[in-house]
Coordinates of C-alpha atoms in Angstrom, one line a residue:
M1 CA 132.7 133.8 157.9
S2 CA 130.2 135.8 159.6
M3 CA 127.2 137.8 158.7
T4 CA 126.3 141.3 159.8
I5 CA 122.5 141.4 160.0
P6 CA 121.7 144.8 158.7
D7 CA 122.5 145.8 155.1
T8 CA 125.6 148.0 155.6
G9 CA 128.3 149.4 153.4
N10 CA 130.8 152.1 153.1
T11 CA 129.8 155.4 151.8
P12 CA 132.4 156.8 149.4
Q13 CA 133.7 160.3 150.1
K14 CA 132.8 162.8 147.6
D15 CA 135.6 164.2 145.5
N16 CA 135.3 167.9 144.4
A17 CA 137.9 167.6 141.8
T18 CA 137.4 167.6 138.1
T19 CA 137.7 163.9 137.7
P20 CA 134.6 162.1 136.3
P21 CA 132.3 160.3 138.7
V22 CA 133.4 156.7 139.3
K23 CA 130.8 154.0 138.3
P24 CA 129.8 152.3 141.6
N25 CA 131.0 148.7 142.1
K26 CA 131.0 146.2 144.8
G27 CA 134.8 146.0 144.9
G28 CA 136.7 143.0 146.1
L29 CA 137.2 141.9 142.5
E30 CA 133.7 140.3 142.5
G31 CA 132.9 138.9 139.2
I32 CA 136.3 139.4 137.7
V33 CA 138.0 136.3 136.2
A34 CA 141.6 136.4 137.5
A35 CA 142.9 133.1 136.2
T36 CA 142.0 129.8 134.6
T37 CA 142.2 126.6 136.7
A38 CA 141.4 122.8 136.4
I39 CA 141.8 122.2 140.2
S40 CA 138.3 123.1 141.6
K41 CA 135.0 124.6 140.6
V42 CA 132.5 126.4 143.0
D43 CA 129.1 126.8 141.7
G44 CA 127.5 129.1 144.2
T45 CA 124.0 129.0 142.4
A46 CA 123.7 125.2 142.5
G47 CA 125.5 124.8 145.8
R48 CA 128.2 122.5 144.2
L49 CA 131.9 122.0 144.7
V50 CA 133.9 119.9 142.4
Y51 CA 137.7 118.9 142.7
R52 CA 139.0 118.1 139.2
G53 CA 135.6 116.8 138.1
Y54 CA 134.7 114.9 141.2
D55 CA 131.7 116.0 143.4
I56 CA 132.8 116.9 147.0
H57 CA 130.2 114.8 148.5
D58 CA 131.6 111.5 146.9
L59 CA 135.1 112.5 148.0
A60 CA 134.2 113.5 151.5
R61 CA 132.4 110.2 152.1
T62 CA 134.9 107.8 150.7
C63 CA 138.4 109.3 150.2
S64 CA 141.3 109.9 152.5
F65 CA 143.0 113.2 152.6
E66 CA 146.1 111.7 150.9
E67 CA 143.8 110.6 148.0
V68 CA 142.4 114.1 147.6
A69 CA 145.9 115.6 147.9
H70 CA 147.0 113.3 145.1
L71 CA 144.0 114.3 143.0
L72 CA 144.7 118.0 143.4
W73 CA 148.4 117.6 142.7
F74 CA 148.6 115.0 140.0
G75 CA 145.2 115.4 138.5
H76 CA 143.7 112.0 139.1
L77 CA 142.8 109.9 141.9
P78 CA 145.5 107.4 142.9
T79 CA 145.8 103.6 142.4
Q80 CA 146.5 101.6 145.5
K81 CA 150.3 101.8 144.5
E82 CA 150.2 105.5 143.9
L83 CA 148.5 105.9 147.3
S84 CA 151.0 103.8 149.1
D85 CA 153.9 105.6 147.5
L86 CA 152.4 108.9 148.6
H87 CA 151.9 107.7 152.1
Q88 CA 155.5 106.7 152.2
K89 CA 156.6 110.2 151.0
F90 CA 154.6 111.8 153.7
V91 CA 156.1 109.5 156.4
A92 CA 159.6 110.4 155.0
E93 CA 158.8 114.1 155.4
R94 CA 157.4 113.9 159.1
S95 CA 160.3 115.7 160.8
L96 CA 161.4 119.2 161.7
P97 CA 165.0 120.6 161.7
E98 CA 166.3 121.5 165.2
T99 CA 166.5 125.1 164.0
V100 CA 162.7 125.2 163.4
L101 CA 162.0 123.3 166.7
Q102 CA 164.2 126.0 168.5
A103 CA 162.2 128.7 166.8
I104 CA 159.0 127.2 168.0
R105 CA 160.4 126.7 171.6
E106 CA 161.4 130.4 171.8
L107 CA 157.9 131.7 171.0
P108 CA 155.8 132.7 174.0
S109 CA 153.2 130.1 175.0
T110 CA 150.6 132.9 174.5
T111 CA 151.4 133.1 170.7
E112 CA 148.4 132.4 168.6
P113 CA 149.0 129.0 166.8
M114 CA 148.3 130.6 163.4
D115 CA 151.2 132.9 164.0
V116 CA 153.3 130.0 165.0
L117 CA 152.5 128.2 162.0
R118 CA 153.4 131.1 159.7
T119 CA 156.6 131.8 161.5
A120 CA 157.8 128.1 161.6
V121 CA 156.8 127.4 157.9
S122 CA 158.9 130.4 157.0
A123 CA 161.8 129.1 159.1
W124 CA 161.6 125.8 157.6
G125 CA 161.6 127.1 154.1
A126 CA 164.6 129.2 154.9
V127 CA 166.8 126.2 155.5
S128 CA 165.1 123.6 153.2
I129 CA 163.6 125.2 150.1
S130 CA 165.1 126.8 147.0
G131 CA 164.4 127.0 143.3
K132 CA 161.1 126.5 141.3
P133 CA 158.1 124.9 143.1
T134 CA 157.8 121.2 142.7
I135 CA 155.4 118.5 143.8
D136 CA 158.1 117.1 146.1
Q137 CA 158.1 120.4 147.9
A138 CA 154.4 120.4 148.1
I139 CA 154.4 117.0 149.7
A140 CA 157.2 118.1 152.0
V141 CA 155.5 121.2 153.3
T142 CA 152.1 119.7 153.5
A143 CA 153.4 116.9 155.7
R144 CA 154.9 119.3 158.2
F145 CA 152.0 121.6 158.8
P146 CA 150.4 119.2 161.4
L147 CA 153.8 118.6 163.0
I148 CA 154.4 122.4 163.6
L149 CA 151.0 122.9 165.3
A150 CA 151.2 119.7 167.4
A151 CA 154.8 120.6 168.5
F152 CA 153.8 124.0 169.7
N153 CA 150.5 122.9 171.3
R154 CA 152.4 120.3 173.5
L155 CA 155.1 122.7 174.4
R156 CA 152.7 125.3 175.5
H157 CA 151.1 122.8 177.7
G158 CA 154.4 121.7 179.2
K159 CA 154.5 118.4 177.3
E160 CA 157.3 116.8 175.2
I161 CA 157.0 116.8 171.4
L162 CA 156.1 113.4 170.0
E163 CA 157.5 111.4 167.1
S164 CA 155.1 110.6 164.3
R165 CA 153.7 107.1 163.8
S166 CA 154.4 105.7 160.4
E167 CA 151.3 103.4 160.2
L168 CA 148.9 106.5 160.7
G169 CA 147.4 108.5 158.1
H170 CA 147.6 112.2 157.8
A171 CA 144.5 113.0 159.9
A172 CA 145.2 110.3 162.5
N173 CA 148.7 111.1 163.0
Y174 CA 147.8 114.8 163.5
L175 CA 145.5 113.8 166.3
Y176 CA 148.0 111.5 167.7
L177 CA 150.8 114.2 167.8
L178 CA 148.4 116.5 169.7
T179 CA 147.1 114.1 172.3
G180 CA 149.7 111.3 172.6
E181 CA 146.8 108.8 172.2
V182 CA 145.7 106.8 169.1
P183 CA 142.6 108.6 168.2
K184 CA 139.2 107.2 168.2
E185 CA 138.0 105.9 164.8
E186 CA 135.1 108.3 164.5
H187 CA 137.4 111.2 165.4
V188 CA 139.7 110.2 162.6
K189 CA 137.0 109.8 160.1
G190 CA 135.5 113.2 161.1
L191 CA 138.7 115.2 160.9
N192 CA 139.8 113.3 157.6
S193 CA 136.3 114.3 156.1
Y194 CA 137.0 117.9 157.3
L195 CA 140.4 118.0 155.7
V196 CA 139.0 116.7 152.4
L197 CA 136.2 119.3 152.4
L198 CA 138.4 122.3 153.1
A199 CA 141.4 121.2 150.7
D200 CA 140.5 123.6 148.0
H201 CA 137.7 126.1 147.2
G202 CA 138.3 127.9 143.9
M203 CA 139.9 131.3 143.7
N204 CA 139.4 132.4 147.3
A205 CA 141.4 135.1 149.0
S206 CA 144.3 133.0 150.3
T207 CA 144.6 131.0 147.1
F208 CA 144.6 134.1 145.0
T209 CA 147.3 135.5 147.3
A210 CA 149.4 132.3 146.8
R211 CA 149.2 132.6 143.1
I212 CA 150.0 136.2 143.1
V213 CA 153.3 135.5 144.9
A214 CA 154.0 132.5 142.8
S215 CA 153.5 134.6 139.6
T216 CA 156.5 136.6 140.7
E217 CA 158.6 133.5 140.4
S218 CA 159.0 133.5 144.2
D219 CA 159.5 130.1 146.0
I220 CA 156.8 127.9 147.3
V221 CA 157.2 128.7 151.0
S222 CA 156.9 132.5 150.3
S223 CA 153.7 131.9 148.6
L224 CA 152.3 129.7 151.4
V225 CA 153.4 132.3 154.1
A226 CA 151.4 134.9 152.2
A227 CA 148.5 132.6 152.0
L228 CA 148.5 131.9 155.7
G229 CA 148.4 135.6 156.3
A230 CA 145.3 135.9 154.1
L231 CA 143.6 132.9 155.8
K232 CA 144.2 134.2 159.3
G233 CA 141.7 137.2 158.7
P234 CA 138.2 136.7 160.2
L235 CA 136.5 137.4 156.8
H236 CA 138.2 134.3 155.4
G237 CA 139.4 131.5 157.7
G238 CA 139.4 133.0 161.1
A239 CA 135.7 132.6 161.9
P240 CA 135.2 128.9 163.2
S241 CA 136.5 129.6 166.7
K242 CA 134.0 132.6 166.8
V243 CA 131.3 130.2 165.9
Q244 CA 132.3 128.2 169.0
D245 CA 132.3 131.4 171.1
M246 CA 128.7 132.2 169.8
L247 CA 127.5 128.7 170.8
R248 CA 129.2 128.9 174.2
T249 CA 127.5 132.3 174.8
I250 CA 124.0 131.0 173.8
G251 CA 124.6 128.1 176.2
S252 CA 121.4 126.2 176.0
I253 CA 118.6 125.2 173.6
E254 CA 116.2 127.4 175.5
N255 CA 118.3 130.5 175.0
A256 CA 118.7 130.1 171.3
D257 CA 115.6 131.8 170.1
P258 CA 115.8 135.0 172.3
W259 CA 119.6 135.3 171.8
I260 CA 119.4 135.1 167.9
R261 CA 116.3 137.2 167.7
D262 CA 118.0 139.9 169.6
A263 CA 121.1 139.6 167.5
I264 CA 119.2 140.0 164.3
T265 CA 117.0 142.7 165.6
H266 CA 119.9 144.9 167.0
G267 CA 122.4 144.3 164.1
G268 CA 124.6 141.7 165.8
R269 CA 126.7 139.0 164.2
L270 CA 125.6 135.6 163.5
M271 CA 128.7 133.6 163.0
G272 CA 128.7 130.7 160.5
F273 CA 125.9 132.1 158.3
G274 CA 126.1 133.6 154.9
H275 CA 128.7 133.2 152.1
R276 CA 130.2 135.4 149.4
V277 CA 129.7 132.8 146.7
Y278 CA 127.1 130.3 147.8
K279 CA 123.5 131.5 147.2
T280 CA 122.1 128.1 148.5
A281 CA 123.2 125.6 151.0
D282 CA 127.0 125.2 151.2
P283 CA 127.8 121.6 150.2
R284 CA 130.6 121.3 152.7
A285 CA 128.3 122.3 155.6
E286 CA 125.9 119.5 154.7
E287 CA 128.7 116.9 155.1
L288 CA 130.2 118.5 158.2
R289 CA 126.8 118.4 159.9
E290 CA 126.7 114.6 159.8
M291 CA 130.3 114.4 160.8
A292 CA 129.7 116.6 163.8
R293 CA 126.7 114.6 164.9
V294 CA 128.6 111.3 164.8
A295 CA 131.7 112.8 166.6
D296 CA 129.7 114.3 169.6
P297 CA 126.0 113.6 169.6
E298 CA 125.5 115.7 172.8
D299 CA 127.1 118.9 171.7
F300 CA 125.6 118.5 168.3
K301 CA 122.1 119.0 169.8
L302 CA 122.8 122.5 170.7
A303 CA 124.6 123.4 167.4
H304 CA 121.9 121.8 165.3
H305 CA 119.1 123.5 167.2
V306 CA 120.9 126.9 166.8
E307 CA 121.3 126.4 163.1
K308 CA 117.5 125.6 162.7
T309 CA 116.4 128.5 164.9
A310 CA 118.7 130.9 163.1
L311 CA 117.5 129.9 159.6
A312 CA 113.8 130.1 160.6
L313 CA 114.4 133.6 162.2
L314 CA 116.4 134.9 159.3
D315 CA 113.7 133.8 157.0
E316 CA 111.1 135.5 159.3
L317 CA 112.9 138.8 160.0
K318 CA 115.1 139.1 156.9
P319 CA 113.0 137.6 154.1
G320 CA 114.6 137.5 150.6
R321 CA 118.1 137.5 152.0
R322 CA 118.8 133.8 151.1
L323 CA 121.2 133.2 153.9
Y324 CA 122.4 129.7 154.6
T325 CA 124.7 127.8 157.0
N326 CA 128.2 128.1 155.8
V327 CA 131.3 125.7 156.3
E328 CA 132.6 127.4 159.4
F329 CA 129.5 126.6 161.5
Y330 CA 129.8 122.9 161.6
S331 CA 133.6 123.1 161.3
A332 CA 133.6 124.5 164.8
A333 CA 131.4 121.8 166.1
L334 CA 133.3 119.0 164.5
M335 CA 136.7 120.3 165.5
K336 CA 135.6 120.7 169.1
A337 CA 134.3 117.3 169.0
V338 CA 137.5 115.7 167.9
G339 CA 139.4 117.5 170.7
L340 CA 140.9 120.6 169.1
S341 CA 140.9 123.8 171.1
G342 CA 139.4 126.9 169.4
D343 CA 142.7 128.7 168.5
L344 CA 143.6 125.4 166.6
F345 CA 140.5 125.6 164.3
T346 CA 141.9 128.0 161.7
P347 CA 145.5 126.5 161.6
T348 CA 143.7 123.2 161.0
F349 CA 141.9 124.8 158.1
A350 CA 145.5 125.6 156.8
V351 CA 146.6 122.0 157.4
S352 CA 143.8 121.0 154.9
R353 CA 144.2 124.0 152.5
C354 CA 147.9 123.5 152.1
A355 CA 147.2 120.8 149.5
G356 CA 145.0 123.2 147.5
W357 CA 147.4 126.1 147.8
T358 CA 150.3 124.1 146.6
A359 CA 148.4 122.6 143.7
H360 CA 147.4 126.3 142.7
I361 CA 151.1 127.4 143.1
L362 CA 152.2 124.5 140.8
E363 CA 149.5 125.3 138.3
Q364 CA 150.4 129.0 138.2
V365 CA 154.2 128.4 137.7
N366 CA 153.6 125.8 134.9
N367 CA 151.7 128.4 132.9
N368 CA 153.0 131.6 134.4
R369 CA 152.3 135.3 133.7
L370 CA 152.9 137.8 136.4
I371 CA 149.6 138.8 138.0
R372 CA 149.5 142.6 137.7
P373 CA 145.9 144.0 137.7
E374 CA 145.1 147.7 137.2
A375 CA 143.6 149.9 139.9
E376 CA 140.9 152.5 139.1
Y377 CA 142.2 155.8 140.5
T378 CA 139.7 157.9 142.4
G379 CA 142.0 160.7 143.7
T380 CA 142.5 164.2 142.5
L381 CA 144.5 165.5 139.5
N382 CA 146.7 168.5 138.8
E383 CA 147.3 169.7 142.4
T384 CA 149.5 172.8 142.7
F385 CA 152.8 171.9 144.4
V386 CA 153.6 174.2 147.3
P387 CA 157.2 174.0 148.8
L388 CA 157.3 172.9 152.4
A389 CA 158.4 176.4 153.7
E390 CA 155.4 178.0 152.1
R391 CA 152.7 175.5 153.3
S392 CA 150.4 176.7 156.2

């Protein structure tokens, strides 16, 4: 997510028809309650994120991704036996049919990994999924997201696809499949915390998209493919790599102040600042800040200095705007630190969010009503029809 510095907006065109004037609104369904959910709560005023009653700080510091996925799917944190059973189910699903691998191989090496993920998930669903969404399907597809990305990433670099290691958890196995090396413990811990922090976030654009498709009684993969399309956009999940581009452009601590000051003054973009919901610090950014520091202390110095400088200059030059660091800022720093290339940042967001998407899909189908909102028409009425031959 990014922030455009000046206050800008679209100016609606005037309609000279006889329709009454439309009451101004912010659009984007802001403030509209579209569903009820027991999965997660985003409190933008207090800067708090809760998964099924548990504060995100507690979960990010102490839980594995598998524990949190169990929480989202089943409604409670697992016992040791339940966690072991879930791990075994993940391990059993860590494979891709040859038809899916062939589809991945045939894509050009220049294809965006997010497009590969969308395409391969759809291909897997075509040969593997039918019927009403189930928890077993949710586990099966969540287990395969990392396999798809790692397979393509190795192929595009001329390397062979690796087999998963059953002793590794979700985060560690993903890093292993990408690199071929058992990852460092601090990298596993950092990526695991990232996956926990991004697993769900209320009724965001991609989750809403998934629920809309699920409400039509479509299958779980169709809902996920739609969600992936929504996540790809830079206004939703496509921003972390752009944060990294910004940090690379700034380049040094000495250049931070003049670069940021120029961006703010001339209406440029500061990537990783501002959020549609949070009116205070994003709690996920607070956790990711520390994880990024531990994962790569040297690169963290520049990122942290840019953050402090940007917040100070925003307060100086844009007083009253209440702009804070969002999750994308330190997501970029952390994922770079654990060895992911920039074009894997958003797909790795999807690796995490798949747990939340599938939880919402299951919640939707278990108490379903077709999502069919109204639209406020702003066009003209009572136009006089003219046949084609008489139009000039």
